[in-house]
Amino acid sequence: MTFKLPELPFETEAFGNRLSKETFEYHYGKHHAAYVNNLNKLIVGTPFENASLEEIIKKAQGPVFNNAAQVWNHTFYWDCLSPKQTSPSGALMTAINKQFNSYNEFREKFTQAAIGQFGSGWGWLVKNPDGSLAIETTGNAANPMTGGKKPLLTCDVWEHAYYIDYRNNRAKYIETFLDMINWKFVGNNHA
Ligand code: FE2
């Protein structure tokens, strides 16, 4: 299977200076594209040549895993973003209130987790097999699906995600990210 770089679900100018066109040119146009190209080269002649991205993430290790997971994580991250502010609602809002007491507590816990991820990685809201929600972080390319959890939301905390617009201020990037979430997408993942 040859993987393709998916279209972005918005224009690269859509977020103004919150996430700049230049960030998308590098983060999407260079980094995400490179993971796709690397993966396509790495799987030639391996058992993963005809596997789906999810199958590769669940079974592969090393460079094949890293590039496959980074392809998936970035596509998922773009889908988690919305230029217009949205809010969680319905069953997802109920689940957030049940797990974290309030949306504001969820925000605080997500922020602290994402700030606290040492080095490159991802902040996640996941659904556990028992249906409960959890916030977790993963290092480098790792994805909670390998641990049987369903990703609902992710925030890329690799420096390449924010360095152009926020320099080393990861906290400011995360604060802004939390107001750019496509909660409809997250709600659909939860349903
Ligand atoms: Fe990234």
XYZ file of C-alpha atoms and ligand atoms in Angstrom:
192
model
C 0.000 0.000 0.000
C 1.253 3.463 -0.779
C 0.265 5.985 1.844
C -0.595 9.528 0.828
C -0.319 12.794 2.698
C -3.966 13.673 3.402
C -5.370 17.101 2.567
C -5.538 19.487 5.503
C -9.156 19.991 6.674
C -8.662 23.802 6.600
C -6.647 26.508 4.804
C -3.114 27.072 6.054
C -4.027 30.707 6.876
C -7.148 29.679 8.848
C -5.632 30.121 12.320
C -3.872 33.447 11.721
C -0.959 33.914 14.097
C -2.297 31.266 16.510
C -0.809 28.655 14.174
C 0.790 30.406 11.247
C 0.899 29.533 7.578
C 4.638 29.031 8.059
C 4.004 26.467 10.787
C 1.743 24.497 8.458
C 4.269 24.791 5.617
C 6.875 23.115 7.813
C 4.828 20.944 10.167
C 2.497 19.580 7.504
C 4.415 20.271 4.299
C 7.811 19.048 5.520
C 7.498 16.961 8.712
C 4.223 15.124 8.089
C 5.118 14.665 4.403
C 8.508 13.199 5.366
C 6.896 10.606 7.668
C 4.638 9.519 4.772
C 7.559 9.296 2.332
C 9.784 7.468 4.834
C 7.051 4.954 5.654
C 6.417 4.212 1.979
C 10.118 3.484 1.468
C 10.517 1.434 4.673
C 7.639 -0.995 4.079
C 8.778 -2.120 0.624
C 9.511 -5.856 0.775
C 8.295 -6.217 4.393
C 5.186 -7.958 5.795
C 3.709 -4.461 6.196
C 3.673 -3.710 2.467
C -0.097 -4.265 2.224
C -1.086 -3.525 5.812
C -3.270 -0.669 6.998
C -1.730 2.131 9.021
C -3.425 0.866 12.207
C -2.137 -2.686 11.629
C 1.397 -1.357 11.191
C 1.153 0.732 14.384
C -0.076 -2.270 16.389
C 2.544 -4.720 15.092
C 5.667 -2.886 13.912
C 8.639 -1.625 15.877
C 11.569 0.668 15.230
C 11.598 3.013 12.239
C 8.501 1.441 10.599
C 6.493 1.951 13.790
C 7.848 5.468 14.326
C 6.986 6.693 10.850
C 3.593 4.940 10.698
C 2.551 6.294 14.094
C 3.725 9.787 13.188
C 1.665 9.648 9.971
C -1.435 8.610 11.946
C -0.815 11.026 14.848
C -0.421 14.046 12.583
C -3.510 13.303 10.494
C -5.441 12.888 13.748
C -3.984 16.125 15.149
C -5.091 18.156 12.114
C -8.577 16.712 12.470
C -8.597 17.773 16.132
C -8.149 21.438 15.137
C -10.869 23.953 14.297
C -10.316 27.604 13.302
C -13.672 28.460 14.910
C -14.021 27.933 18.639
C -16.223 24.945 19.514
C -17.272 23.344 22.812
C -17.744 19.782 23.986
C -21.383 18.732 24.221
C -23.705 15.774 24.695
C -22.349 12.437 25.890
C -18.751 13.643 25.682
C -19.450 16.637 27.949
C -21.194 14.298 30.400
C -18.174 11.981 30.358
C -15.752 14.893 30.875
C -17.767 16.145 33.859
C -17.930 12.652 35.314
C -14.185 12.016 34.954
C -12.725 15.451 35.676
C -15.542 17.172 37.644
C -15.703 20.033 35.152
C -14.496 21.160 31.757
C -12.137 23.630 33.476
C -10.549 20.864 35.541
C -10.134 18.830 32.371
C -8.350 21.808 30.782
C -6.037 22.199 33.765
C -5.171 18.500 33.904
C -4.629 18.276 30.150
C -2.407 21.383 30.261
C -0.281 20.078 33.129
C 0.132 16.683 31.448
C 1.106 18.175 28.088
C 3.532 20.660 29.658
C 5.032 17.829 31.736
C 5.783 15.531 28.799
C 9.586 15.659 28.802
C 10.935 16.147 25.294
C 9.018 15.254 22.152
C 5.639 13.596 22.327
C 1.882 13.916 22.432
C -0.850 14.794 24.923
C -3.996 12.695 24.623
C -7.549 12.377 25.809
C -8.382 8.692 25.502
C -11.291 6.341 26.118
C -10.361 3.284 28.163
C -11.778 -0.163 27.335
C -14.245 0.290 30.240
C -15.532 3.517 28.668
C -13.943 5.904 31.172
C -11.847 8.846 29.985
C -8.201 9.484 30.767
C -5.498 12.015 29.972
C -2.129 10.609 29.095
C 1.043 11.555 27.323
C 3.300 9.523 25.076
C 6.915 10.049 24.077
C 8.121 10.488 20.499
C 5.731 8.654 18.139
C 3.922 6.425 20.639
C 0.138 6.117 20.381
C -2.293 4.949 23.108
C -3.981 2.541 20.653
C -1.095 0.103 21.181
C -2.252 -0.099 24.822
C -5.855 -0.819 23.825
C -7.082 2.739 24.397
C -9.060 4.784 21.897
C -7.580 8.197 21.092
C -10.215 10.958 21.234
C -8.017 14.077 21.096
C -4.335 14.811 20.684
C -1.984 17.750 21.041
C 1.395 17.553 19.334
C 4.027 18.766 21.811
C 7.056 18.204 19.609
C 8.888 21.530 19.355
C 8.271 21.517 15.590
C 4.555 21.997 16.411
C 5.031 25.344 18.129
C 8.567 26.699 17.813
C 7.869 29.026 14.867
C 4.888 30.716 16.569
C 5.639 30.270 20.293
C 9.391 29.639 20.396
C 10.038 27.694 23.624
C 6.711 28.653 25.260
C 4.949 25.288 25.200
C 2.467 26.436 27.867
C 1.204 29.317 25.712
C 0.876 26.992 22.712
C -1.160 24.502 24.743
C -3.392 27.252 26.123
C -4.079 28.414 22.567
C -4.506 24.829 21.336
C -7.277 24.248 23.881
C -9.304 27.017 22.206
C -8.744 25.539 18.731
C -10.192 22.068 19.340
C -12.711 20.577 16.934
C -14.980 19.165 19.653
C -17.369 17.719 17.072
C -14.535 15.488 15.837
C -13.617 14.545 19.424
C -17.281 13.808 20.200
C -17.554 11.573 17.141
C -14.472 9.651 18.295
C -16.074 9.208 21.722
C -19.453 8.036 20.382
Fe 4.361 17.136 14.711
